mmCIF file of C-alpha atoms in Angstrom:
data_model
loop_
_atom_site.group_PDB
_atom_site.id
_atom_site.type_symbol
_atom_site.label_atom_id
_atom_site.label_comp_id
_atom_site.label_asym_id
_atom_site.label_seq_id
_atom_site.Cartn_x
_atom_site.Cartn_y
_atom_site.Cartn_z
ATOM 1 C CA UNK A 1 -18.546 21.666 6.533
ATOM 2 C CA UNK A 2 -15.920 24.086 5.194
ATOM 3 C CA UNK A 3 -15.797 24.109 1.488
ATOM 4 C CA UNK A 4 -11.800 24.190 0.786
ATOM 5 C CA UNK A 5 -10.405 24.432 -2.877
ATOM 6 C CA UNK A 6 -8.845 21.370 -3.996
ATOM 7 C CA UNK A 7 -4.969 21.988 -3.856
ATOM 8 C CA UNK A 8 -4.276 18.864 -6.153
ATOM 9 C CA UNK A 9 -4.922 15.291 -7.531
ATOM 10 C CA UNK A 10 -3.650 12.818 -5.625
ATOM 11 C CA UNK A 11 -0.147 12.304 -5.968
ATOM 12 C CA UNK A 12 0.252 8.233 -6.877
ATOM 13 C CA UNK A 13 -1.187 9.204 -10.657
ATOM 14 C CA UNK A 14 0.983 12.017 -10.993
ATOM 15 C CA UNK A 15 4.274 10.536 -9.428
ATOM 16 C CA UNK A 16 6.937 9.479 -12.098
ATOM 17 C CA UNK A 17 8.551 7.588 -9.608
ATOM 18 C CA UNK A 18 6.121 5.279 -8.005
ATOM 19 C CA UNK A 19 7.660 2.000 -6.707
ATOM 20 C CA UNK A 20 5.367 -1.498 -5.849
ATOM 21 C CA UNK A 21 6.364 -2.911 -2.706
ATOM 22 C CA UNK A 22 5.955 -6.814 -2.358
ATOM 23 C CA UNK A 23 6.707 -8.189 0.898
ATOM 24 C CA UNK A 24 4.691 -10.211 3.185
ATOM 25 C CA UNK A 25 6.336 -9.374 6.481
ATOM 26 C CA UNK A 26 4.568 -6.129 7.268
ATOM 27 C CA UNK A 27 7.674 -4.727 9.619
ATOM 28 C CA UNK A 28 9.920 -5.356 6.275
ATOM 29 C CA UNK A 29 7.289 -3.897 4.287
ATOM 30 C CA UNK A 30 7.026 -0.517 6.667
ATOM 31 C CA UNK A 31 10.532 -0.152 7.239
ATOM 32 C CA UNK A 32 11.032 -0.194 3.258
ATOM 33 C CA UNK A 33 8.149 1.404 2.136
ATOM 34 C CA UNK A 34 8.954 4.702 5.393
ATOM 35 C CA UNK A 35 12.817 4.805 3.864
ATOM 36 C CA UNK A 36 11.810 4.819 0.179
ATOM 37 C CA UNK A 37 8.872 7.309 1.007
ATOM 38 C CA UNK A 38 11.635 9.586 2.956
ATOM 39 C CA UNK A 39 13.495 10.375 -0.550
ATOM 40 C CA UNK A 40 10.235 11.381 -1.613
ATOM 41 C CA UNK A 41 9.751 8.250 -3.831
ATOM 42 C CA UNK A 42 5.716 7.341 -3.784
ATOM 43 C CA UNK A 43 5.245 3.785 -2.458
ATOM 44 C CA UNK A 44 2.189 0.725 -3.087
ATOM 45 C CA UNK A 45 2.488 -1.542 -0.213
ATOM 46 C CA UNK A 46 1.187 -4.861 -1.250
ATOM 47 C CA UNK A 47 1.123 -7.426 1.428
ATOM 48 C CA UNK A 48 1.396 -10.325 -1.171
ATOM 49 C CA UNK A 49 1.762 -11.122 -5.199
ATOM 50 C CA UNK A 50 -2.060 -11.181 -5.231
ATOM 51 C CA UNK A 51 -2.006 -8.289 -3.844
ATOM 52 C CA UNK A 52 0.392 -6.341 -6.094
ATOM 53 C CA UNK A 53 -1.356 -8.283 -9.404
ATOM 54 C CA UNK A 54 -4.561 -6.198 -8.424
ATOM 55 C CA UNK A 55 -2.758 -2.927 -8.565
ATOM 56 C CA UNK A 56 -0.889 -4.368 -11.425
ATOM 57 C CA UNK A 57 -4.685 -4.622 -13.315
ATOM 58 C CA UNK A 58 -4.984 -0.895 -12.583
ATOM 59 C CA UNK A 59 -4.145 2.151 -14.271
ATOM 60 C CA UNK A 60 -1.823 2.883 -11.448
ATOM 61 C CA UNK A 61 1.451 4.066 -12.977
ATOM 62 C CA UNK A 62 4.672 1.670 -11.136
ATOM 63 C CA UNK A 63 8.436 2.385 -12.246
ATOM 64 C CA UNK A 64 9.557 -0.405 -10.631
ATOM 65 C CA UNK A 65 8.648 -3.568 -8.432
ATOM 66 C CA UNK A 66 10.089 -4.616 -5.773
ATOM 67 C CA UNK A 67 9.079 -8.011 -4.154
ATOM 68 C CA UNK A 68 10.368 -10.572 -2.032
ATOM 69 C CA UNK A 69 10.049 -13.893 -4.063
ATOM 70 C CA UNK A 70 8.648 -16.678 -1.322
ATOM 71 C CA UNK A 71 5.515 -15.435 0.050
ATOM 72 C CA UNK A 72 2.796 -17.293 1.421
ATOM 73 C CA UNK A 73 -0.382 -16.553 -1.286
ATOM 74 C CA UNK A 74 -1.205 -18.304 -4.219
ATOM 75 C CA UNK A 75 1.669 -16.465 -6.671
ATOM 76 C CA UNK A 76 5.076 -16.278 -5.665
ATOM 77 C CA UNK A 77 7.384 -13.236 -6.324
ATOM 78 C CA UNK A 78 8.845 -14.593 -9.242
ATOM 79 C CA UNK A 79 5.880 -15.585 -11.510
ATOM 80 C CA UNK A 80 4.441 -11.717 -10.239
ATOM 81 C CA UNK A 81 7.544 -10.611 -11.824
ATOM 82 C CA UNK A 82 7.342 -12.413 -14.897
ATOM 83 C CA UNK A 83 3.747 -11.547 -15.529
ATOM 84 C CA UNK A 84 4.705 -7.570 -14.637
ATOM 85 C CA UNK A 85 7.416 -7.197 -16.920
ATOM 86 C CA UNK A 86 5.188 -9.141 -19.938
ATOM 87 C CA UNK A 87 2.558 -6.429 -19.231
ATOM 88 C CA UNK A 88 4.082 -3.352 -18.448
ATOM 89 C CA UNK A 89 7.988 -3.747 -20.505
ATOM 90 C CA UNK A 90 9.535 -0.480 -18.946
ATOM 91 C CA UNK A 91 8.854 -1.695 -15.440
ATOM 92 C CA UNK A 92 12.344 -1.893 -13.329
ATOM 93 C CA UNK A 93 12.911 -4.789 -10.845
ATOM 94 C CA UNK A 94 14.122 -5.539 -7.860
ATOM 95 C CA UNK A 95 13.959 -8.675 -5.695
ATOM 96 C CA UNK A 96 14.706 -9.942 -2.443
ATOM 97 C CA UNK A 97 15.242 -13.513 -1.360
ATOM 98 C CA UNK A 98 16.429 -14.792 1.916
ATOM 99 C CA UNK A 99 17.858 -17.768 -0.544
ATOM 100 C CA UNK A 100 20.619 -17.496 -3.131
ATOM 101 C CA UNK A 101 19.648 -15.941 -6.704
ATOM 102 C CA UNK A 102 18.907 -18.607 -8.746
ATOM 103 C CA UNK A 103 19.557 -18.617 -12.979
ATOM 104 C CA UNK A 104 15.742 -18.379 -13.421
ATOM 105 C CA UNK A 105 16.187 -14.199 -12.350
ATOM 106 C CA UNK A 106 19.157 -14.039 -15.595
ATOM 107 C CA UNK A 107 17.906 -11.729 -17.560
ATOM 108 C CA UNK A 108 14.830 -10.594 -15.561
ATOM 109 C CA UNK A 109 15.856 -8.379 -12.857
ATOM 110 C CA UNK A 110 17.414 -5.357 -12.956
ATOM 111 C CA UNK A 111 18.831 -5.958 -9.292
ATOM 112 C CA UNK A 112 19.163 -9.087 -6.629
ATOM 113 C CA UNK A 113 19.062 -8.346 -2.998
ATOM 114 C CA UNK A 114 19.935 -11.245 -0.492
ATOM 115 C CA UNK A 115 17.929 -11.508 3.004
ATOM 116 C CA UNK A 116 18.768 -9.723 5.071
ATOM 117 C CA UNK A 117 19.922 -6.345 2.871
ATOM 118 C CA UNK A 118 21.002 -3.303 4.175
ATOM 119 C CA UNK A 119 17.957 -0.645 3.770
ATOM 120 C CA UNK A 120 20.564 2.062 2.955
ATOM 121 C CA UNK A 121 22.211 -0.042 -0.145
ATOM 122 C CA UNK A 122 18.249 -1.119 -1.214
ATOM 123 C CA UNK A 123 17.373 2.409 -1.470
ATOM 124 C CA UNK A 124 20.193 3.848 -3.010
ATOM 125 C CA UNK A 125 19.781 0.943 -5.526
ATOM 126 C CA UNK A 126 15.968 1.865 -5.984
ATOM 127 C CA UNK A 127 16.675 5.470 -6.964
ATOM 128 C CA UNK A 128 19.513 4.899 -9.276
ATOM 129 C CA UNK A 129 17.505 2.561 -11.497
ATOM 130 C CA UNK A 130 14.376 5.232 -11.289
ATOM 131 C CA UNK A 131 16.992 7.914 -12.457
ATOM 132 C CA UNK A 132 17.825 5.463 -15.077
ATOM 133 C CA UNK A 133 15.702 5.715 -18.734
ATOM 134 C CA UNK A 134 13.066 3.395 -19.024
ATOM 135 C CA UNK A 135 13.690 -0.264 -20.696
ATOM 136 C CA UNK A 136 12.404 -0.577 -24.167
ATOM 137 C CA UNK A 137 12.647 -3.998 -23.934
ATOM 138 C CA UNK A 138 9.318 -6.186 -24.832
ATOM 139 C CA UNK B 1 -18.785 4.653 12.866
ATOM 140 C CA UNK B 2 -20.583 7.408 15.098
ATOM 141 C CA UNK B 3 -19.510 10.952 13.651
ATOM 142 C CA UNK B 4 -19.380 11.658 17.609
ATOM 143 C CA UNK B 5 -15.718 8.743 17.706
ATOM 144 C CA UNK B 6 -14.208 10.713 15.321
ATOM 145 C CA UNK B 7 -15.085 14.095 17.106
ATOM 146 C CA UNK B 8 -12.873 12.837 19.740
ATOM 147 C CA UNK B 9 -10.104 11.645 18.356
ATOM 148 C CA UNK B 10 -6.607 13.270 18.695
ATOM 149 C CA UNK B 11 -5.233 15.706 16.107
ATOM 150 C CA UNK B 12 -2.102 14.525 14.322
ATOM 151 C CA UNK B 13 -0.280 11.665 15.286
ATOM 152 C CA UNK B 14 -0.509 8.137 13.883
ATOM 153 C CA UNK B 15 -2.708 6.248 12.095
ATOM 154 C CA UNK B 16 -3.234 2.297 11.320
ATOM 155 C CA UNK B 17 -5.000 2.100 8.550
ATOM 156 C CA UNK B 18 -6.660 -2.082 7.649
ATOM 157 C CA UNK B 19 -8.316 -3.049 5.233
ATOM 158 C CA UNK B 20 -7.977 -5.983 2.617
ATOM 159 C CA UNK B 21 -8.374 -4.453 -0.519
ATOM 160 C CA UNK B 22 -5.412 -2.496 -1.664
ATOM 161 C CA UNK B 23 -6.857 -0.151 -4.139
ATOM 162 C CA UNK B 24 -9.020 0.972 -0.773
ATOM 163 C CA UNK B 25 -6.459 0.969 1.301
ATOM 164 C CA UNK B 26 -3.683 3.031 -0.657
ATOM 165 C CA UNK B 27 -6.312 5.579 -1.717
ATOM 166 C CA UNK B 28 -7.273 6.157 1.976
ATOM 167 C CA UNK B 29 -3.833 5.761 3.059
ATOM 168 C CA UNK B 30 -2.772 8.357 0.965
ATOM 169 C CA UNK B 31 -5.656 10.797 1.362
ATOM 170 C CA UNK B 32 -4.743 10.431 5.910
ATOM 171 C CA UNK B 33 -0.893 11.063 5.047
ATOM 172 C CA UNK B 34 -1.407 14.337 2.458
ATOM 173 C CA UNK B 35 -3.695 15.325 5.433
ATOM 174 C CA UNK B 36 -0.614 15.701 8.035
ATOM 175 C CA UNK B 37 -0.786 11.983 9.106
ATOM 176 C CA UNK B 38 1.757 9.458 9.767
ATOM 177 C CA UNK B 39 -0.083 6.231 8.345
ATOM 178 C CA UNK B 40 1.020 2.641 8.698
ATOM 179 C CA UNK B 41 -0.597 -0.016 6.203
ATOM 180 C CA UNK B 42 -1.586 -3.295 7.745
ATOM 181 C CA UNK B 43 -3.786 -5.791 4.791
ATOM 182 C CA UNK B 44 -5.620 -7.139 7.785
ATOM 183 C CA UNK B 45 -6.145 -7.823 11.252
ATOM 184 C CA UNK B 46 -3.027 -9.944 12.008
ATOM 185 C CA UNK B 47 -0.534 -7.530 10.276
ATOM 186 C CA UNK B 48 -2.520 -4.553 12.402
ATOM 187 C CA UNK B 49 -1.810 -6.987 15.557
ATOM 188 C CA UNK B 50 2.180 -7.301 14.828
ATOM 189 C CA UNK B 51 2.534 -3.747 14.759
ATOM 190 C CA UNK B 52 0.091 -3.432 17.776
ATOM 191 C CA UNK B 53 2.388 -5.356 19.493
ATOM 192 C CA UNK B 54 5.522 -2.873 19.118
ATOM 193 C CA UNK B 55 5.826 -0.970 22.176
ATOM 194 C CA UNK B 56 8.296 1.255 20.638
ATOM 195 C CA UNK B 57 5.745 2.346 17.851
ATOM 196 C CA UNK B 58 3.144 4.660 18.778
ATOM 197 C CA UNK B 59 -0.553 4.192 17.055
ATOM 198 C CA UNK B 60 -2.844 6.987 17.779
ATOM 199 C CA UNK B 61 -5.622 5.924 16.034
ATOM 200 C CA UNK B 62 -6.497 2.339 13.820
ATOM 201 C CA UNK B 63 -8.876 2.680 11.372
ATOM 202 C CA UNK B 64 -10.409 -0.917 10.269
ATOM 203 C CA UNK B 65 -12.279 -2.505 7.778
ATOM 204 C CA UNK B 66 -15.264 -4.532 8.932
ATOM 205 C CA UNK B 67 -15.238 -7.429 6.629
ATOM 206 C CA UNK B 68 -11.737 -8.946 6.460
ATOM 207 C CA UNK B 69 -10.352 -12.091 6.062
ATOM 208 C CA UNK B 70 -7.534 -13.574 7.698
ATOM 209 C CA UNK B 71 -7.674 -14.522 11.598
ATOM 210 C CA UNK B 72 -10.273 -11.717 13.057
ATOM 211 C CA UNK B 73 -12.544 -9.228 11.220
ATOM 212 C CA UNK B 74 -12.963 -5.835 12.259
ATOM 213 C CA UNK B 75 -15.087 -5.746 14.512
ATOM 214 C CA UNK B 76 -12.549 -8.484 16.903
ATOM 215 C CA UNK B 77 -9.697 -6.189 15.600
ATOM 216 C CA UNK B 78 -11.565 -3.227 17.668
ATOM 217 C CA UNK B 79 -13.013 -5.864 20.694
ATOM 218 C CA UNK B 80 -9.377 -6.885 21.269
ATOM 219 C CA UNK B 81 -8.156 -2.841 20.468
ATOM 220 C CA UNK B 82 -10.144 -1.647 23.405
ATOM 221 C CA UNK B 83 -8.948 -4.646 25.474
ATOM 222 C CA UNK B 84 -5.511 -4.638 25.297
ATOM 223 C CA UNK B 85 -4.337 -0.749 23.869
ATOM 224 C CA UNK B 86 -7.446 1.215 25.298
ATOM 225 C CA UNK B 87 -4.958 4.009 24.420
ATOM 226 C CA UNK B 88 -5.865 3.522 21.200
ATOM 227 C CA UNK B 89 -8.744 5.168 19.235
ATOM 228 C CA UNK B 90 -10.805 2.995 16.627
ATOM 229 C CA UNK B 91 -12.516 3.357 13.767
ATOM 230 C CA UNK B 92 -14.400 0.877 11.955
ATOM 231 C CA UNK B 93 -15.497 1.866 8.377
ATOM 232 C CA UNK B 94 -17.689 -1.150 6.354
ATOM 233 C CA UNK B 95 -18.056 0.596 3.381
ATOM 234 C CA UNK B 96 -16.267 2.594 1.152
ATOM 235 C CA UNK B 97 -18.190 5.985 1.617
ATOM 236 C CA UNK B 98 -18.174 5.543 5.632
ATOM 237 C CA UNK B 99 -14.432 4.787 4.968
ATOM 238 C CA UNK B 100 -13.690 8.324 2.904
ATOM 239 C CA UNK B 101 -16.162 10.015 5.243
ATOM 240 C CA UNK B 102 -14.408 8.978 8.604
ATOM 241 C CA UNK B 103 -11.156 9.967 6.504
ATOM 242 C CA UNK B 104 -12.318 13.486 5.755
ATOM 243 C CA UNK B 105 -13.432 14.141 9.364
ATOM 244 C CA UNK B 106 -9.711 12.661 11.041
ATOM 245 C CA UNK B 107 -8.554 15.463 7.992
ATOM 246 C CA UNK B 108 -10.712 18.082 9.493
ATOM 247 C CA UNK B 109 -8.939 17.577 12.421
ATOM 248 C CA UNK B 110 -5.707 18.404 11.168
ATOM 249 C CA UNK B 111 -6.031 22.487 11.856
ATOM 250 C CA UNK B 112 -2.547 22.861 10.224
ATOM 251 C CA UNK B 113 -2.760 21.058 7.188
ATOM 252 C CA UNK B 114 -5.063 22.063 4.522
ATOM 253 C CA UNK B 115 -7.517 19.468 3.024
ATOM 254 C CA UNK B 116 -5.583 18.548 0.565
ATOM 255 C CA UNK B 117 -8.774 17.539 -2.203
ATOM 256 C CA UNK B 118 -12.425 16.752 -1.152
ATOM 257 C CA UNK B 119 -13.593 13.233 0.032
ATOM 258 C CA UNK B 120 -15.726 12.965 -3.404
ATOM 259 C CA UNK B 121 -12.176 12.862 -5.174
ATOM 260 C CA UNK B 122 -11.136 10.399 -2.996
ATOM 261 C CA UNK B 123 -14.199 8.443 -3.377
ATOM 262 C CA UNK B 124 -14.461 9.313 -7.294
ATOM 263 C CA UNK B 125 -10.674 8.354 -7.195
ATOM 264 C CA UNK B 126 -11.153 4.341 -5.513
ATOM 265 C CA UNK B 127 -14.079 4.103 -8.020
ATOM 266 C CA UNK B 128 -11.808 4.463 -10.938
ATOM 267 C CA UNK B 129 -9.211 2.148 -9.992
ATOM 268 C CA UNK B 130 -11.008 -0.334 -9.050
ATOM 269 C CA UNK B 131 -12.449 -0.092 -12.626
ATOM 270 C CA UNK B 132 -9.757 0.302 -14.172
ATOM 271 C CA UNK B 133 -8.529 -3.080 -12.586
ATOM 272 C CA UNK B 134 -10.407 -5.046 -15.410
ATOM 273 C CA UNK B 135 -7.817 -3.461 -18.170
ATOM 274 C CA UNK B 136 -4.888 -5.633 -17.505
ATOM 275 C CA UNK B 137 -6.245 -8.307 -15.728
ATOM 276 C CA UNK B 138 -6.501 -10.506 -19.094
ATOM 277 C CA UNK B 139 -2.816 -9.484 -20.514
ATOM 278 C CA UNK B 140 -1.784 -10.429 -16.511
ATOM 279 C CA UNK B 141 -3.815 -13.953 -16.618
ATOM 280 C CA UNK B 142 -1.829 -15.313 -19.993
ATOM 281 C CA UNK B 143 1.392 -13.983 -18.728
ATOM 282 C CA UNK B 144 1.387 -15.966 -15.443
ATOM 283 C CA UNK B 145 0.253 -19.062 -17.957
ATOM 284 C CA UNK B 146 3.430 -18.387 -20.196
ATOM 285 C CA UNK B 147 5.328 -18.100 -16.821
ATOM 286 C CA UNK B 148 3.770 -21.164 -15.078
ATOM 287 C CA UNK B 149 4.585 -23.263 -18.318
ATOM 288 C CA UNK B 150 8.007 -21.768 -18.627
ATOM 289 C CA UNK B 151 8.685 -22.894 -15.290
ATOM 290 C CA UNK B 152 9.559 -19.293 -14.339
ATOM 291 C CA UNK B 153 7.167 -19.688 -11.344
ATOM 292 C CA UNK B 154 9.068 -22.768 -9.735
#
């Protein structure tokens, strides 16, 4: 084998703009994840919440989460987002919900996107909050 | 998998990458797409199957986990690969070294792209995070309690 110099790390630790995709339809998931990754924004696909709680465990830096709220695993969307933003308090938040936004996401998310959304308004929404300081709140 | 599948397969193009563990998958992911790759996460065989089914999206080459859950492991994944899209190449990786291993050979491929690190990074790197896992996990567990008795989770 060649020996070739290591250009650089890997670029998910190094990205200040990493965003956690949630979302249990994969084609949803991959047309998200391709548009988000086309402004250069570094992407987690998670298939499910259980999914995105395991990255959530790691050191993985995530600006913001973005899930879909009913998905078929043993968390839903919501109770992922409520136990992200008690652990990591700068986290921004996104979610998606085929139903209507209920009062339980008052106060929680930083954004509310109904099913279906329009990819180009998600992702213009997604890099404004990035752009936006981090919350201090606790 | 035989170094001699991975010999073969085509330079560039597409790649399906399953596998059930995420901190796997987005490491490997990652490693194929800094390596010139287009690569399309599936979290297991069914997902892979969906996107399979697309005749409008091309898959060069799916690269599979053995042990999976869900519907079919990988070794059905790459029975029913061959049967229906023998277009498609297949590589089955059951651990993670054979995983990072088959990875840095499709990256070898890639005569245009530079490696971007060596596989032991990539293996050092799915190491650490799936250490590193254990350093949230119990400030995660008492905020889905607060949230389930909140009734946040409803």
């Amino acid at each position: 084998m060649v020996s070739v110099e290591i250009a650089r790390e890997p670029r998910l630790e190094e990205s200040q703009r990493t965003v956690l995709v949630v979302e249990d339809e994969i084609l949803i998931r991959l047309m998200i994840a391709d548009a988000l990754r086309s402004q250069g924004i570094a992407v987690i696909e998670a298939s499910n919440a259980d999914e995105a709680l395991h990255v959530l465990q790691s050191a993985l830096p995530i600006q913001l989460l973005l899930t879909d709220i009913h998905m078929p695993s043993a968390l839903d969307g919501l109770a992922l987002a409520h136990a992200a933003r008690a652990t990591r308090p700068g986290l921004k938040l996104i979610v998606a919900s085929s139903q209507p936004a209920g009062n339980e996401l008052a106060g929680l998310a930083d954004a509310f996107f109904a099913k279906p959304f329009v990819l180009t308004t998600m992702v213009e929404r997604v890099r404004s909050l990035l752009a936006e300081p981090q919350h201090a709140r606790e | 998998m035989p170094e001699s599948d991975a010999e073969q397969l085509k330079v560039a193009g597409t790649i399906l990458v399953v596998d059930d563990e995420i901190l796997i998958r987005l490491v490997i992911a990652e490693y194929l797409r800094d390596c010139g790759y287009k690569v399309i996460e599936a979290a297991q065989a069914d997902e892979a199957l969906l996107v399979l089914g697309q005749s409008e999206r091309s898959v060069d080459v799916v690269f599979t986990d053995v042990e999976m859950s869900g519907s079919m492991d990988g070794f059905a994944l790459a029975r029913w690969v061959r049967a229906n899209r023998p277009d498609v190449d297949v590589v089955l990786a059951g651990s993670i070294h054979r995983s990072v291993q088959a990875a840095s050979d499709l990256c070898d491929q890639q005569d245009h792209v530079p490696k971007p690190y060596e596989p032991h990074s990539v293996r050092d790197r799915i190491y650490r995070l799936l250490a590193s896992r254990g350093s949230r996990k119990r400030d995660l567990q008492s905020a889905l309690e607060e949230a389930h008795a909140g009734g946040g989770a409803s």
